[in-house]
Structures are given as C-alpha cells and as structure tokens.
Phi, psi and omega in degrees: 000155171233160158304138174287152148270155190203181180286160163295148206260170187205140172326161165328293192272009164257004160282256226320297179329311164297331196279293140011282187298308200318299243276329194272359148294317178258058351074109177309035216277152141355146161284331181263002167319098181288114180277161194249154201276159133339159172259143203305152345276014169305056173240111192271128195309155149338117189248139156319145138330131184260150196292128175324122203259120187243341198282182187261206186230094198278099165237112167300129164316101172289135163325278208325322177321296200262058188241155194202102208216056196026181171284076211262005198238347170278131126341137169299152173270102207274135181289132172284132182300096190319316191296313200294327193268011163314113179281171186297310206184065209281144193185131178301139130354140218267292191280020193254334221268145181204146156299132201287350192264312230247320191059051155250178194321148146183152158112032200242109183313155244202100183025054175085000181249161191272149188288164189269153191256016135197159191184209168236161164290134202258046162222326176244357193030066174251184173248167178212148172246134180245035199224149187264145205255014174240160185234185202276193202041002172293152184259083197266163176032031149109323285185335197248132152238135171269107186297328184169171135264175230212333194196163206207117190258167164305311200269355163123239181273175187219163211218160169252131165194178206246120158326123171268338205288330188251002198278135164222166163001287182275324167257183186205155246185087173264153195232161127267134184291043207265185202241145180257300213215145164286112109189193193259016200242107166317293179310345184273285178338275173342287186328324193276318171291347176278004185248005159283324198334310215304305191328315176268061188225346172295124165216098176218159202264002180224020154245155169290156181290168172239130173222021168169148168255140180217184179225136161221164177263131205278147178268011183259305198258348198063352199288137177293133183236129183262110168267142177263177159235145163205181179288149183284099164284104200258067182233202173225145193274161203266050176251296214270007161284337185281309181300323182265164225251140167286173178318342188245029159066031176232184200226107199266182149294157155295181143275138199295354167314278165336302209295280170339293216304287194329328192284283190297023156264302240267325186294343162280339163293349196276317195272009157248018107319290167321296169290356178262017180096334196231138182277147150285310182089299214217051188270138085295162187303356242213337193237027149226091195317111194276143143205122181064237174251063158224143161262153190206124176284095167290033197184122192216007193303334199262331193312154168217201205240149149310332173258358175285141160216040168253298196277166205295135174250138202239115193213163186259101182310159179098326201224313160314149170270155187337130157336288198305342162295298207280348135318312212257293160271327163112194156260165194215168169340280167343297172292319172319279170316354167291309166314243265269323150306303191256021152278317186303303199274347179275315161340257162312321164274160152275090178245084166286119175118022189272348175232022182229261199282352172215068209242013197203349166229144183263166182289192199257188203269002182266339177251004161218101179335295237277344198283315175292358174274304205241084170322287191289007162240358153298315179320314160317311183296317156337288188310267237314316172253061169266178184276318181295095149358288169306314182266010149298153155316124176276319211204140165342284182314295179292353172278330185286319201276327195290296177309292205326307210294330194280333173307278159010282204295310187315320185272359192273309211266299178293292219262016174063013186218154209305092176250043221209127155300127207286140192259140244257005171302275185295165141285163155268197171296127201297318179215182189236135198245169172043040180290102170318124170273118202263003174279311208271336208062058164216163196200087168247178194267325178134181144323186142265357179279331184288340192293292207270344177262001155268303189324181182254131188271155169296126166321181189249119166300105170252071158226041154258139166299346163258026171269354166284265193346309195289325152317289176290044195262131168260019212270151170220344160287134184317316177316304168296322167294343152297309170305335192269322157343294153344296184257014182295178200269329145263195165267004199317156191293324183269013179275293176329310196268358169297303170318301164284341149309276180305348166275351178263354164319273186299101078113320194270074167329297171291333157310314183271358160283341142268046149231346155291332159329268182312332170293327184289344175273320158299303199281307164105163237272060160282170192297334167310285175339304212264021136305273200339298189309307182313298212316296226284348192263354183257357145305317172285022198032078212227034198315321191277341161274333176306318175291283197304264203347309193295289222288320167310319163276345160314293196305302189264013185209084183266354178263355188281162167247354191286297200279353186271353146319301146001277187296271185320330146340276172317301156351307173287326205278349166259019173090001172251109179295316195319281157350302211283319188309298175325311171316291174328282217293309161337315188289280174319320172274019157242301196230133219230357210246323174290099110005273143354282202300305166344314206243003164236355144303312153308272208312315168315296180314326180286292167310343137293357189084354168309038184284333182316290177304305161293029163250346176288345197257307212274337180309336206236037156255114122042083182325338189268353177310177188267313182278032197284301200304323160304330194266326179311295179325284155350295180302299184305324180267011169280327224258294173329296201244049190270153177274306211283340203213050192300152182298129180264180169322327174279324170326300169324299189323260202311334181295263249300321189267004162261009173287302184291329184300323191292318198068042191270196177277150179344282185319297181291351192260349177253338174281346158305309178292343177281000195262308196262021147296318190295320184316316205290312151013266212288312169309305198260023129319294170226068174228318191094206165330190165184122170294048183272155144322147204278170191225098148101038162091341180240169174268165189285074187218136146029272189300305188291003189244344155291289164337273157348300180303310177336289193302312170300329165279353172258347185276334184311302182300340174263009177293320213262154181263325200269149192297318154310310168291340174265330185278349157282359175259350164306303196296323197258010158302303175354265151337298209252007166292124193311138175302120167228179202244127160245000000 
C-alpha cells in the first residue's frame, strides 16, 4: 500500500497563518466599504481632502535635465531650398483680412468677386493692404536683397532674403526680414528699435540668431516701416508638419511621442529666456522650426521684458491664455508655459474648436483617445493649460521633467521595454511591499504600514540651505533625530518636513499631522504636504482619503511613477483590483526597477486566473534585483497551482531545474521541491508513467517519484531549527515514502 497523494502540507501552525493570508488576499471589499483603522498607535486624526496643490516644485536643475542632444529619437526634417519657400502670389487669406485700426472685416468678397487686397475701411476709412510692401529685389541698408515673402505674421509679412555682404560666387548668406513697427514718427522707430536691441544678445542653439535692425520707407504709403533680420531656418515648421496629409490625403495628429520629444527640446530655450527676465508671449507651432535633428524659436517679434509694462502684447486666440489674465496680471511665466500646452493638445488631438469652443479649455477624454490611453498626459496638459495661474507649471525646468517622464511612460508603452529614467522628485522604493511568501505559498499585497513604509519618498531639495546639514545628520533614535532637528541652524521647509517624516515614522500621527499643518499655512499646500497627508491617512487605513491625496500629486506631477504606485497600493487595499491592476502594469511596463508593481501585477492577474501573464511579470524582474530569486520562486509556485494552465510533466522537468539554478537557502528550496514532486505525483497517478524527462534525478514513474518526495521531505526536516517542524516533515517522509511487503 501506499500514501495517497495531495497537495504539500505545511506544519499546524503555518496552516492558520496561511489560510489567513489566502482570505485576506483574496477578499473583496466594496468601495465605499468603511475599513477598521489599525491598532494604536497608527490612528490618524481625520484628514481633510486634499486642497489644489499651488506651490511650485523646488528642484535645482541636475545637468543630466539640461542635456541636448537633438531629436535624436525623430526622422530628420532634410533642409529646404529658400526659393521653394517664396509664395507665387502672396496675399493675406480672404478670411484673415481685418482693419488694422477698427478690426472689423474688409478685403471681403463680394457678389461673386474676390475681395480687394486694398482699398479704405468702409467703416473708418483707414487704409489698407493684403499684399506685401517690399517686392522681390528691393534693397534694405544697402545690404539685404528681397527674394520675396515667404509668410504672413501677427505682425505682418515676413520676407526671405539674401545677405550681400556675405554673398560670394559660391555661397549665399540667407536672412529673414519681418516687419516691427508701422509708422511715420522717426523717433518711434529709433525708440522701437533701441528697445529690440536685446534681442540680438540671445544665444541659445534652439533660438533663431538675430542679426540686425534696419529701416525702409513703405512705397505705398511713405511711412518708415523697421525691420529685424534674423537666420533663414531652412526646415519645415511645426504647423506645417501638423498640416500635412498621408497617403490617403487626410490630416492626422501628431504621434504623442514626437509631440512630447518636441516640447522637451523646446522647453529649455523657454528657461533660458525666463532666467534672463524675458517672455515669448506668443508661442506656437507655426513660429517653430524642424530642420534636419534641431527645433528652432523662429519668431521673437513678441519677447518683451518681464517687467515691461508698455509696449503692446501680442498673442494667438486658441494658444493665449484669457484675455482677462493679460488685463489684469498681464503676461508671465506661467502664461508662456500655457502656449506650450495648448501647442501640445494643437499637435497631438483632432482638436476642432480650439479658438471657439474650447478656445479656453480642452476637450473631454471622450473626443480625444490619447487621453484614455496615456492618463498622464491629459493630466499634463491639464496643469499646463489650467485657468488658475498659480496652479500651472511655475518654472520651464519642471515642466520640462514632467514631459521626460510622460515622454518616458509612451515610448515605454509603444516601443514594449523600460525606458523610464530614475527620477529626480522620488526616492526609488524604501522597500518591496506585497513580496510573495514562499514558506506559506501566499502572495498579498501587506499591511498599510508595510505599504506606506515601502513607497518612495520625496528627495531633499538641494537648493534648501539645510540640505547638507539634513545629510549629516547622525542621530538614528526618533528622539535623537528630532533634537538634532531642533537645532539645526534653520527652520528651512525640508528641516520641517524631515521633522514630519520621522514623527510618522515613529507612530506619532497625530503630531505629525499637526506639524505638517502648520507647515502648509507657513509654506502653502505643496505637494510634499499633500505626499504626507497621503502617507499618513494610509496609515489610519484611510484608503479613500489616502487615493485622493495620492491622486492629487498625481495631477501635478504626472511624469512621476511614485504617487501612482500610490495609487494602486490604496486601491488593491480596498477591494478594487479593478483600480488597482491598471496602475501595476503601466508601472511595471515603464521601470523594471518598481518590484512592488511586479508583484502586484502577478498577484492581481493571477486571481483573475490569468497566471500565464501572471508568470510572465514575475519572470522579467531583473536578474541584478535583490528580488530575483524570489520572484523565479513566485513564478514556479504560480505555476504549481494555476487553474487555467496546469503545469505538465515537462513543465515540472524545467521548474526543477530553474529551482536549482536559483540556489537558495536550504529550507525554501526543498519546501519548493516537495511542492512540485507532490504535483508530479498527483500527475502520474492519475495518467499514469510517463517518457518525461526525469524531476529532481527521478522519473515519472510512481516509485521513484515517491523516493524523491521521500528524500526532500527528510532534507526538509533537517533544514528546520524548531523540533515540531522537523517531526513533522519527518512524519510526512514517511508517509509518502513507498510501501514494500516484507
């Protein structure tokens, strides 16, 4: 006779424990389901919702941020031959034409006749032209020859035209030409042009050069008209890369890839503006250039001074932010980076309606896919074109990191492998939560205390004056470390919030929930608070305020992968898988580096019955992880008890030999092997033999696989320290050894 076969057995007392983990693994709760707190002291006072995140996001700029290397990731733009971009027969648009004093209609067809391109305004009678007032061959300052116009500006035409000064035989020197300012009053020239002077003092490899001012007398009218000169970019701009038609003669979007890259070229010429004091004003796809791997800010007629608060402000409906901002505050950073949002969504969308019905807002996530595909870059856009000032992206450089990252997560998504850079916000994970236990065989997500003490925390601003100090700090008891704290030589915003981190360390919540307090009424509600406030409402198991908190730094740090960890975390701990899965795998297909997402994409996937995928997530943890050995373990016992895909003999054949290949200590690698000997067992019970390759040295036959079970379960038991566990893996050596008649 022999012992029946079954699944592997585990002492007593690691059946209750197990069983435990099972329920609290698989367990549903409701969303609105009131969860019961932790036992003191996790009990955290009632925390507010959280309040719209205004501060700005205080990072000294890392080189790596401000590194440049072209559109090394784009098709080249091949540079255009300056005669194609002359027009033929240039004339403003029909439906473009307005008076420049009165700005209503003229120049407007007419019982079937084409509108006239001059004449007077038949409501004010001024006069007007929709034809450019230089022809080709005019001469300007002795110097320029005009090939043509090339375009029709805010500011009126813009001209191609050739340097004499550099031109020789062989070469040609080409310039463009706009036009500043209209009028007959000399000293207002002079005036304008000495206050564009700045302009040619610009030197960034992604603004056009400025190279001269000049004067000419318009022949229609006599009036002195002043002109800039600058370089001829000879690429094509990115209105007319957005413009143009596929093969089947229709006009797409960009791909959000492209879209992304360009924004992150283009954003450090906006902060080396910024740090120099000067607004664009009027940035669009229409005033920026591809050529070849470079992008180029063509168009500088609108930069002003931060602080001017005179000369004329020039903006595009559709791409400005509301009239009533530039009344009332004028323009600003903010509004600059505002253009470059609603350049992004002029890109990236089919956005009908962009200078009418949503000339002030974006559509909604049902008239644009990319939003339901790539969450975080509605989200981007969201900050970038909010209505609020205060809550837009404050400064280039952070705006800039936030596209790296949603550039990041796309090309993460699209091109199927990791791109995603370490980030320069987060820590990476203090530890790895929901680490399969492989004594028990259970795969839970943890507590909320292993949860909030594994995520990753916000760096330390090191452009705080206490970022050294908080570096050395030697103290490692809560105490000590609050006394050297005490005494640090400020009060600086990360001595503070280092101060709240360790009271949420140590236990004590409600303290640090009023000292995070006072700090956010000193500092105002950045996102590091309303990290905290998270931290601390998922300690009380407070999952639903804790996701809004999470959700809210989401919102303003969209390139981060840290709070949507977060987010999934909360999610799985309240019973929404639904929630929670989506997150994992967005995490996990961009940084191979989150673990935590790994093992909670598995663990989810598996409990829908998915284990194929789920063994596929856990196979693609990182041989250099810590958690290698762990997750190949993980995989193999998903694999033992998956319903949809039981493992077959051969299937065994290979766990066992990638079980050994792992190496582990003693204890775990035989409670593994006794798991898929009972498996191989149980298989060839009731199959019967089998021509499989041998599992563990035996073959799939009955006796030897018993023999096998034997031998593992006595290595087991000599594995174990405590005196109960080894007789009881003795007893079940026993057992499962074969019967023979003596």
């Amino acid at each position: 006779m022999t012992a029946p076969v079954g699944p592997p057995q585990a002492p007593p007392a690691q059946h209750a424990a197990s069983a435990q983990q099972v329920a609290q693994s698989q367990q549903v709760v409701p969303a609105n389901a009131v969860v019961s707190p932790p036992p003191a002291p996790y009990r955290a006072p009632a925390a507010p919702l959280p309040q719209p995140i205004t501060g700005p996001v205080t990072r000294s700029t890392t080189t790596s941020a401000r590194q440049r290397g072209g559109l090394s990731d784009m098709p080249p733009v091949p540079p255009r031959d300056p005669a194609e971009a002359v027009m033929a027969n240039p004339q403003v648009p029909e439906h473009k034409r307005f008076c420049s004093k009165c700005g209503k209609p003229v120049g407007r067809p007419q019982a079937g006749r084409a509108g006239r391109v001059e004449g007077f305004c038949p409501y004010c009678r001024s006069r007007y032209w929709f034809t450019p007032s230089l022809s080709p061959g005019d001469l300007l300052s002795d110097r320029y020859e005009v090939l043509g116009a090339i375009a029709h500006g805010g500011l009126g035409w813009i001209y191609l035209a050739n340097d004499k000064n550099f031109a020789d035989d062989l070469t040609q020197r080409w310039v463009v030409i706009k036009g500043l300012i209209n009028t007959s009053d000399e000293d207002a020239i002079e005036a304008a042009i000495n206050e564009r002077r700045f302009l040619v003092g610009i030197d960034h490899p992604n603004v056009v050069d400025i190279h001269d001012f000049v004067t000419a007398a318009d022949p229609r009218s006599g009036q002195l008209q002043s002109y800039i000169v600058m370089e001829y970019i000879a690429g094509k701009s990115l209105r007319d890369i957005r413009d143009a038609v596929d093969e089947n003669g229709e006009r797409r979007p960009l791909p959000l890839e492209q879209v992304l890259t360009y924004t992150a070229e283009l954003l450090p010429a906006f902060s080396y503006l910024h740090d120099r004091g000067l607004l664009f004003c009027d940035f669009k796809p229409d005033n920026v250039i591809h050529v070849e791997t470079w992008l180029k800010l063509i168009d500088l007629g609108a930069v002003r001074h931060v602080d001017d608060m005179e000369s004329a402000i020039y903006g595009t409906p559709g791409y400005s932010v509301p009239n009533d901002e530039i009344l009332s505050v004028g323009p600003s950073v903010t509004s600059d980076l505002y253009t470059i949002g609603r350049s992004m969504a002029v890109l990236a969308l089919d956005f009908k309606g962009f200078t009418s019905t949503y000339r002030d807002k974006l559509p909604p996530a049902s008239e644009a896919p990319q939003f339901a595909e790539f969450g975080s870059f509605h989200r981007l856009l969201l900050r970038a074109c909010h209505i609020e000032p205060r809550s837009r992206f404050q400064d280039a450089d952070d705006m800039r990191t936030q596209v790296r990252g949603v550039l990041q997560e796309v090309q993460s998504v699209q091109r199927g492998e990791p791109r995603f850079e370490p980030s320069t916000l987060f820590t990476g994970e203090q530890s790895v939560f929901g680490e399969p236990d492989v004594e028990y065989d259970v795969h839970a997500v943890g507590d909320p205390f292993d949860v909030a003490h594994s995520l990753p925390t916000p760096m330390v601003d090191l452009a705080d004056p206490m970022a050294a100090f908080l570096a050395t700090q030697q103290a490692t008891d809560v105490n000590g470390i609050l006394a050297e704290l005490n005494s640090a030589p400020q009060q600086t915003p990360e001595v503070q919030l280092r101060r709240v981190r360790t009271l949420v360390n140590a236990g004590e919540l409600h303290q640090a929930a009023a000292v995070l307090d006072q700090f956010a009424q000193r500092e105002g509600n950045t996102w590091q608070v309303t990290w905290m406030r998270g931290i601390i409402s998922l300690l009380a198991a407070d999952f639903a305020t804790a996701a809004a908190h999470f959700d809210a730094v989401y919102s303003h740090l969209p390139g981060e992968l840290a709070p949507r960890l977060a987010l999934a975390a909360c999610a799985e701990l309240a019973g929404r898988a639904d929630l929670a899965l989506p997150h994992y795998t967005r995490i996990w297909t961009c940084d191979h580096r989150f673990v935590s997402a790994a093992y909670g994409r598995a663990r989810l996937l598996d409990l829908e019955g998915n284990s194929t995928d789920a063994i596929t997530t856990l196979h693609q943890v990182p041989k250099t992880s810590a958690q290698y050995g762990i997750a190949q373990t993980a995989a193999i016992q998903t694999a033992l008890h998956s319903r949809t895909a039981p493992p077959s003999l051969l299937d065994l054949h290979h766990m066992a030999g990638r079980l050994d290949e792992l190496k582990l200590e003693p204890r775990r690698r035989h409670l593994v092997s006794t798991r898929i000997l009972h498996l191989a067992l149980d298989t060839v019970a009731r199959t019967g033999p089998a021509a499989e390759p041998p599992i563990f040295g035996a073959r799939p036959e009955e006796r030897e696989l018993r023999l096998a079970l034997e031998r593992s379960y006595r290595d087991l038991a000599h594995a174990c320290t405590r005196r109960e566990d080894q007789v009881y893996y003795f007893d079940l050596a026993n057992r499962h050894r074969p019967r023979t008649m003596l």
